[in-house]
């Protein structure tokens, strides 16, 4: 049948696509035509409304290369609403009838969860295949046929294996049942996802944000959402996923961004960073913040007209001790103290027959005598200066770390050369987290409605506390893989991490079914699991093809040339290529690639001006990736240089093997390993 035959199913589906795109354009035109001049009550409201309209117009953009719908659900003919098209956003016709249903709507859920065993009322599930934005194929699954579940979807497989070029894309068309359960989990609780490489945990977290914004838009519009990633390169890689799903107002940051209260110009030894990141530092800081509080030794005398009101020192001490016992924020207690003193004066006034009101109490609280007493008893604290003193003054640190940190630990974290002041200090990343903790002890950190924390396994306990402060009254989605923990302070287990986050009752879900890493590659990388994460379930892969996989020993002098040749071979194929190597090997490999005439990018830095953000594009498909920045990234083909050097580049063996595990699992279609030194025995045993 021809493509224009009205009885050709593909032609009919293309017709529905064209009609849906026209309806979407009409929806956008309707918003663009809105006249708000006489609607807004004032200039401020007009600005807010105007911005909302602009965002709505942007959200209704028709992305030419992005399928508007990717699936269809057919129900039994006698059921109301027998057919639904499932897509990235809702589209309705001129009468308001739906032409495409948002994938997040409850009616879309059976597209992801229905099966022949549990069809959820669905008779047929149809998947669509696209080339660019053109609908080119379809595939039906008869859910009334018990045997249909045994056949793998060719279109689903093709979408999973489609070459990766450019930033991360959404997985809305390929979400699996176990992923969908996590995506649609309620907003009331925190969810932690332990996900092996290639299981889609990052995509699940991002789609969960999109779902929560759909289901709880007003609530999250008030309280805000935040995605936290490990580095700027990773955030650039994922930044297009949410806009592709129509969500534009989700902030992104690294943990370092959250705690950027001081300029980080210094570095710590691994041991110093580990101690500074230990949760015990919270108690040291708590003691230090409160150390300035002293018990009153003089009474407060307040003069009002001809009367003098005297509050003895012992009564003032009772007030101070009560505020300390309540363990509220230092700043909040300091603000409450003058009011408590003033209230005591008001009680004296009432006992003397006067009738003071709240205005009198406020006036008393502002008198010089009360202000002087507060300054003497509960002095203001500058969190930055406090941490500076703690790290510079041996006696001050010893006083507040007694019984918490050993003498050796105190010596390890103390600056060898005390700084003259906050601006001249060479703050480290771990120091900035301490400042953030001190700031929260003085004044509560505002809470967001929902936070997604990716690559969470690498955070220190103090970093978990910093993130937890941003969602104390909200919820979180925590994503990570214990086996990919590549910091000396990486968490040993999720329960411990969640306790530091302040979410000890969070549900922990495990994703072990991989959709990205080829079967043979994940099996090879999993040889490291007994050494790096004992007891962790080994990932499996649903990929039909084993993938291209090769391990090639090379003579030492020939290694660099062999690596360049392998990159050239990989570039002969469609998709992106990542050359991953130990950080120390990057300069030599960069020079070799340049000499060979192979243009390459660097993740986050060093990209040619024409390539924004250093990510792959159709014109630049080779990226030279330091092993320390490989986490979270993926490439169709990976050339891995000298595994032993990657392991040796870390401060300890376990961390080195975990870094290697990360590097081994970045490949989507093929992995070539070249080595001159012997492979780590954990890979060969």
XYZ file of C-alpha atoms in Angstrom, residues 205-672:
468
model
C 15.614 10.863 38.684
C 15.081 13.574 36.070
C 11.814 12.052 34.877
C 10.699 11.828 38.512
C 11.192 15.607 38.800
C 9.120 16.097 35.647
C 6.400 13.809 37.035
C 6.305 15.553 40.429
C 6.057 18.950 38.734
C 3.106 17.623 36.754
C 1.356 16.071 39.757
C 2.183 18.778 42.328
C 2.818 21.873 40.224
C 1.409 24.518 42.581
C 3.172 23.120 45.611
C 6.562 22.849 43.914
C 6.133 26.225 42.206
C 6.085 27.721 45.716
C 8.853 25.657 47.258
C 11.183 25.013 44.307
C 13.065 22.033 42.915
C 16.791 21.432 42.514
C 18.941 18.874 40.689
C 22.399 18.373 42.214
C 25.125 16.757 40.093
C 28.801 15.925 40.699
C 30.342 18.561 38.402
C 29.535 21.241 35.826
C 30.290 18.929 32.890
C 27.693 16.440 34.123
C 25.090 19.192 34.558
C 25.700 20.380 30.992
C 25.242 16.812 29.808
C 21.803 16.433 31.438
C 20.511 20.009 31.131
C 18.333 19.412 28.042
C 16.308 16.514 29.459
C 13.787 18.518 31.475
C 13.204 21.242 28.839
C 12.523 18.466 26.297
C 9.766 17.319 28.656
C 8.370 20.847 28.914
C 9.847 21.646 32.344
C 11.858 24.875 32.410
C 12.012 25.953 36.057
C 14.267 23.387 37.693
C 17.538 24.731 39.077
C 20.762 22.754 38.726
C 23.867 22.959 40.902
C 26.813 21.048 42.291
C 27.358 20.624 46.024
C 30.234 23.098 45.710
C 27.778 25.633 44.248
C 25.471 25.207 47.247
C 28.209 25.996 49.762
C 30.035 28.719 47.826
C 30.202 31.120 50.791
C 33.996 31.430 50.509
C 36.362 31.362 47.556
C 37.925 27.914 47.251
C 41.606 28.277 46.373
C 43.218 25.513 48.395
C 43.228 21.728 48.493
C 43.303 19.224 51.325
C 45.149 15.970 51.630
C 42.835 12.982 51.268
C 43.047 12.355 55.013
C 42.306 15.985 55.944
C 39.331 16.050 53.557
C 38.040 12.805 55.040
C 38.182 14.157 58.609
C 36.642 17.504 57.660
C 33.866 15.577 55.914
C 33.206 13.366 58.954
C 29.866 13.938 60.693
C 31.727 14.463 63.981
C 32.703 17.915 62.687
C 29.069 18.972 63.146
C 29.449 18.583 66.913
C 32.776 20.445 66.900
C 31.136 23.325 65.056
C 28.084 23.301 67.322
C 30.312 23.670 70.363
C 32.363 26.414 68.700
C 29.297 28.415 67.670
C 27.918 28.326 71.215
C 31.284 28.959 72.874
C 30.726 32.718 73.061
C 27.621 32.394 75.237
C 28.453 33.370 78.841
C 26.318 33.457 81.954
C 25.266 36.940 83.188
C 27.109 38.330 86.200
C 25.386 41.724 86.349
C 21.695 42.583 86.639
C 19.844 44.467 83.894
C 18.331 47.780 84.973
C 15.734 49.271 82.611
C 14.686 52.893 83.117
C 11.116 53.795 82.027
C 10.157 57.365 82.942
C 10.677 57.714 86.659
C 10.708 53.991 87.334
C 13.645 51.606 87.324
C 13.078 47.906 86.696
C 15.786 45.525 87.846
C 16.247 41.926 86.621
C 18.861 40.130 88.750
C 21.650 38.077 87.178
C 20.238 34.748 88.372
C 16.942 35.370 86.504
C 18.862 36.314 83.369
C 20.875 33.111 83.717
C 17.653 31.073 83.830
C 16.552 32.667 80.537
C 19.923 31.978 78.893
C 20.026 28.362 80.077
C 16.477 27.759 78.860
C 17.361 29.074 75.381
C 20.469 26.882 75.294
C 18.439 23.833 76.339
C 15.918 24.413 73.540
C 18.779 23.953 71.052
C 17.292 26.367 68.527
C 19.414 28.189 65.938
C 22.014 30.461 67.529
C 20.745 33.530 65.690
C 17.105 32.799 66.492
C 17.969 32.437 70.179
C 19.912 35.706 70.072
C 16.873 37.443 68.605
C 14.610 35.868 71.234
C 16.800 36.859 74.201
C 15.960 40.610 74.309
C 12.255 39.802 73.995
C 12.509 37.315 76.874
C 14.265 39.901 79.031
C 11.670 42.524 78.075
C 8.847 40.116 78.925
C 10.317 39.656 82.415
C 10.303 43.451 82.820
C 6.658 43.557 81.702
C 5.747 41.000 84.371
C 7.317 43.350 86.955
C 5.277 46.227 85.551
C 2.033 44.260 85.742
C 2.808 43.225 89.310
C 3.214 46.942 90.114
C -0.268 47.679 88.727
C 0.666 48.942 85.253
C -0.951 47.653 82.040
C 1.819 47.493 79.404
C 1.144 46.113 75.908
C 3.280 44.536 73.176
C 4.543 47.929 72.036
C 6.011 48.510 75.488
C 7.710 45.093 75.365
C 9.273 45.924 71.994
C 10.447 49.294 73.334
C 12.033 47.653 76.395
C 13.766 45.092 74.163
C 15.396 47.959 72.261
C 16.681 49.855 75.313
C 20.464 50.317 75.615
C 20.581 48.282 78.823
C 18.946 45.218 77.257
C 21.012 45.513 74.066
C 24.221 45.720 76.094
C 23.249 42.642 78.109
C 22.566 40.649 74.929
C 25.916 41.670 73.409
C 27.709 40.566 76.566
C 25.862 37.298 77.087
C 25.061 36.144 73.542
C 27.483 37.817 71.099
C 26.905 37.765 67.330
C 28.749 35.004 65.441
C 30.277 35.339 61.980
C 30.302 31.745 60.622
C 33.190 32.389 58.217
C 35.404 33.918 60.898
C 34.439 31.144 63.311
C 35.585 28.362 60.937
C 38.720 30.383 60.144
C 39.577 30.496 63.842
C 38.765 26.829 64.326
C 41.201 25.806 61.573
C 43.885 28.328 62.554
C 43.875 28.367 66.375
C 45.156 25.124 67.899
C 43.810 25.933 71.382
C 40.364 26.906 70.099
C 40.135 23.715 68.036
C 41.378 21.553 70.919
C 38.804 23.082 73.284
C 35.850 22.259 71.051
C 37.118 18.993 69.557
C 37.950 17.439 72.931
C 36.540 13.913 73.078
C 35.437 14.166 69.425
C 38.652 14.303 67.385
C 41.987 12.833 68.422
C 45.080 15.034 68.754
C 46.374 13.585 65.481
C 43.108 14.314 63.672
C 43.132 17.886 64.964
C 46.676 18.354 63.728
C 45.721 16.910 60.326
C 42.895 19.381 59.670
C 44.582 22.445 61.168
C 46.111 24.869 58.690
C 49.897 24.798 58.777
C 50.003 28.560 58.224
C 47.144 30.532 59.808
C 45.453 32.976 57.441
C 45.337 36.709 58.222
C 41.647 36.879 57.365
C 38.786 35.227 55.464
C 39.717 36.739 52.090
C 43.377 35.737 52.207
C 42.639 32.207 53.462
C 43.168 29.314 51.064
C 39.828 27.652 51.700
C 39.355 24.085 50.476
C 36.122 22.527 49.206
C 35.746 20.698 52.528
C 36.240 23.972 54.433
C 33.378 25.540 52.479
C 31.082 22.749 53.672
C 32.114 23.493 57.266
C 31.220 27.153 56.728
C 27.819 26.077 55.402
C 27.237 23.968 58.528
C 28.216 26.903 60.753
C 25.886 29.221 58.838
C 23.006 26.808 59.388
C 23.794 26.640 63.102
C 23.382 30.423 63.200
C 20.394 30.762 60.824
C 18.248 27.998 59.330
C 18.862 27.204 55.658
C 15.678 27.594 53.545
C 14.172 24.272 52.409
C 13.097 23.376 48.884
C 10.161 21.188 47.929
C 12.185 18.491 46.185
C 15.862 17.799 45.596
C 17.408 15.253 43.237
C 20.907 14.233 44.315
C 22.835 12.312 41.663
C 26.122 10.405 42.082
C 25.329 10.543 45.778
C 27.700 7.741 46.731
C 30.656 10.158 46.554
C 29.468 12.616 49.182
C 30.972 12.929 52.635
C 28.675 12.893 55.676
C 29.058 16.671 56.006
C 28.107 17.109 52.329
C 25.014 14.954 52.906
C 24.098 17.276 55.766
C 24.538 20.290 53.464
C 22.158 18.765 50.902
C 19.742 17.618 53.604
C 19.436 21.191 54.869
C 18.030 22.132 51.460
C 15.120 19.689 51.796
C 14.326 19.516 55.513
C 10.624 20.140 54.889
C 10.629 18.621 51.388
C 11.534 15.287 49.858
C 14.477 13.972 47.875
C 15.403 11.503 45.176
C 18.858 10.089 45.887
C 20.652 8.371 43.006
C 23.918 6.490 42.990
C 25.919 3.299 42.881
C 27.991 2.176 45.855
C 30.389 0.438 43.453
C 31.148 3.771 41.763
C 32.183 5.576 44.939
C 35.502 7.170 43.991
C 36.288 9.434 46.933
C 38.164 8.233 50.037
C 35.075 9.229 52.042
C 32.538 7.522 49.743
C 29.605 6.140 51.694
C 29.800 2.453 52.690
C 26.021 2.031 52.507
C 22.802 3.884 51.757
C 21.260 3.632 55.227
C 24.214 5.500 56.720
C 24.105 8.097 53.939
C 20.355 8.657 54.330
C 20.755 9.163 58.073
C 23.281 11.952 57.418
C 20.879 13.417 54.837
C 18.197 13.582 57.514
C 15.988 11.056 55.678
C 16.602 7.800 57.603
C 13.224 6.313 56.654
C 13.662 6.721 52.887
C 12.760 3.776 50.671
C 15.764 2.164 48.961
C 15.102 0.739 45.499
C 17.626 -1.235 43.437
C 17.911 -1.176 39.655
C 20.004 -4.043 38.287
C 18.649 -4.399 34.750
C 20.888 -2.453 32.415
C 19.717 -0.851 29.186
C 22.884 0.931 28.107
C 26.047 -1.084 28.721
C 26.484 -4.112 26.413
C 26.222 -7.523 28.033
C 29.847 -8.536 27.513
C 31.152 -5.189 28.759
C 29.119 -5.184 31.988
C 30.106 -8.794 32.659
C 33.789 -7.878 32.332
C 33.479 -4.803 34.574
C 31.537 -6.834 37.156
C 34.666 -8.864 37.856
C 35.657 -5.936 40.068
C 32.495 -6.005 42.237
C 33.715 -8.528 44.856
C 36.635 -6.184 45.597
C 34.903 -2.801 45.387
C 31.372 -3.497 46.646
C 31.004 -6.934 48.226
C 27.384 -8.093 48.348
C 26.160 -5.724 45.654
C 24.029 -7.451 43.024
C 25.706 -7.815 39.645
C 24.012 -5.913 36.839
C 22.458 -7.699 33.904
C 21.884 -6.257 30.437
C 18.806 -6.464 28.236
C 20.875 -5.566 25.207
C 20.407 -8.154 22.469
C 23.897 -7.624 21.060
C 26.933 -8.440 23.137
C 28.595 -5.287 21.837
C 32.081 -4.808 20.427
C 34.585 -5.671 23.110
C 38.337 -6.139 22.922
C 41.277 -6.190 25.325
C 44.596 -5.608 23.559
C 48.050 -5.812 25.130
C 50.532 -3.445 23.463
C 54.279 -2.942 23.821
C 55.013 0.113 25.985
C 56.505 2.401 23.287
C 53.597 1.609 20.952
C 50.755 2.285 23.398
C 49.975 5.900 22.510
C 50.030 5.202 18.768
C 47.763 2.185 19.259
C 45.323 4.298 21.253
C 45.193 6.937 18.499
C 44.604 4.217 15.894
C 41.763 2.758 17.983
C 40.130 6.195 18.181
C 40.394 6.566 14.423
C 38.742 3.164 13.956
C 35.916 4.070 16.364
C 35.243 7.313 14.481
C 34.580 5.289 11.344
C 31.309 4.265 13.000
C 28.208 6.261 13.749
C 27.968 7.942 17.140
C 30.265 9.381 19.790
C 33.692 8.170 20.920
C 35.234 8.718 24.333
C 38.938 8.201 24.997
C 39.194 7.671 28.753
C 42.586 7.712 30.472
C 44.253 8.369 33.788
C 44.442 12.110 34.450
C 48.251 12.036 34.253
C 48.099 10.601 30.724
C 45.806 13.306 29.311
C 48.496 15.824 28.146
C 50.447 13.173 26.214
C 47.301 11.787 24.589
C 46.054 15.272 23.704
C 49.338 15.985 21.936
C 49.205 12.663 20.095
C 45.635 13.262 18.903
C 46.551 16.738 17.691
C 49.582 15.415 15.830
C 47.385 12.776 14.186
C 44.903 15.440 13.094
C 42.083 14.088 15.276
C 40.093 17.025 16.671
C 38.792 16.302 20.148
C 36.785 17.854 22.939
C 37.276 17.881 26.690
C 34.339 17.461 29.086
C 33.541 20.886 30.476
C 36.720 22.665 29.339
C 38.857 23.070 26.273
C 36.029 22.803 23.750
C 36.386 24.531 20.395
C 34.317 27.750 20.293
C 31.862 26.194 17.870
C 31.003 23.437 20.315
C 29.231 24.817 23.357
C 29.948 23.150 26.662
C 32.473 20.625 25.388
C 29.856 17.969 24.615
C 29.837 15.829 21.476
C 28.079 17.028 18.361
C 27.741 15.808 14.793
C 30.861 17.765 13.862
C 32.999 16.770 16.839
C 32.499 13.200 18.014
C 35.708 12.434 19.939
C 36.104 13.468 23.575
C 39.301 13.028 25.599
C 38.069 12.259 29.108
C 40.161 12.246 32.303
C 39.093 9.248 34.377
C 38.229 11.628 37.226
C 35.504 13.268 35.080
C 34.063 10.180 33.377
C 31.346 9.484 35.924
C 27.813 9.928 34.600
C 28.929 10.386 30.982
C 28.376 7.892 28.169
C 29.708 7.345 24.660
C 28.811 4.936 21.885
C 32.406 3.722 21.710
C 35.018 3.953 24.425
C 38.760 3.522 24.008
C 40.228 2.880 27.457
C 43.908 3.679 27.929
C 46.060 1.758 30.447
C 43.759 0.488 33.246
C 46.692 0.091 35.652
C 47.440 3.822 35.388
C 43.820 4.663 36.254
C 44.035 2.518 39.391
C 47.437 3.943 40.342
C 46.145 7.502 40.002
C 43.994 7.211 43.137
C 45.100 7.467 46.775
C 44.171 3.857 47.614
C 43.554 0.583 45.803
C 39.809 0.324 46.384
C 39.193 3.839 45.103
C 41.412 3.118 42.090
C 39.464 -0.020 41.203
C 36.182 1.858 41.601
C 37.463 4.560 39.258
C 38.329 1.826 36.750
C 34.842 0.320 37.142
C 33.361 3.703 36.220
C 35.604 4.002 33.161
C 34.788 0.478 31.973
C 31.053 1.126 32.053
C 30.808 4.301 29.945
C 30.392 2.419 26.639
C 27.029 2.033 24.919
C 28.057 0.000 21.868
C 31.716 -0.934 22.105
C 34.762 -0.923 24.375
C 38.411 -1.326 23.408
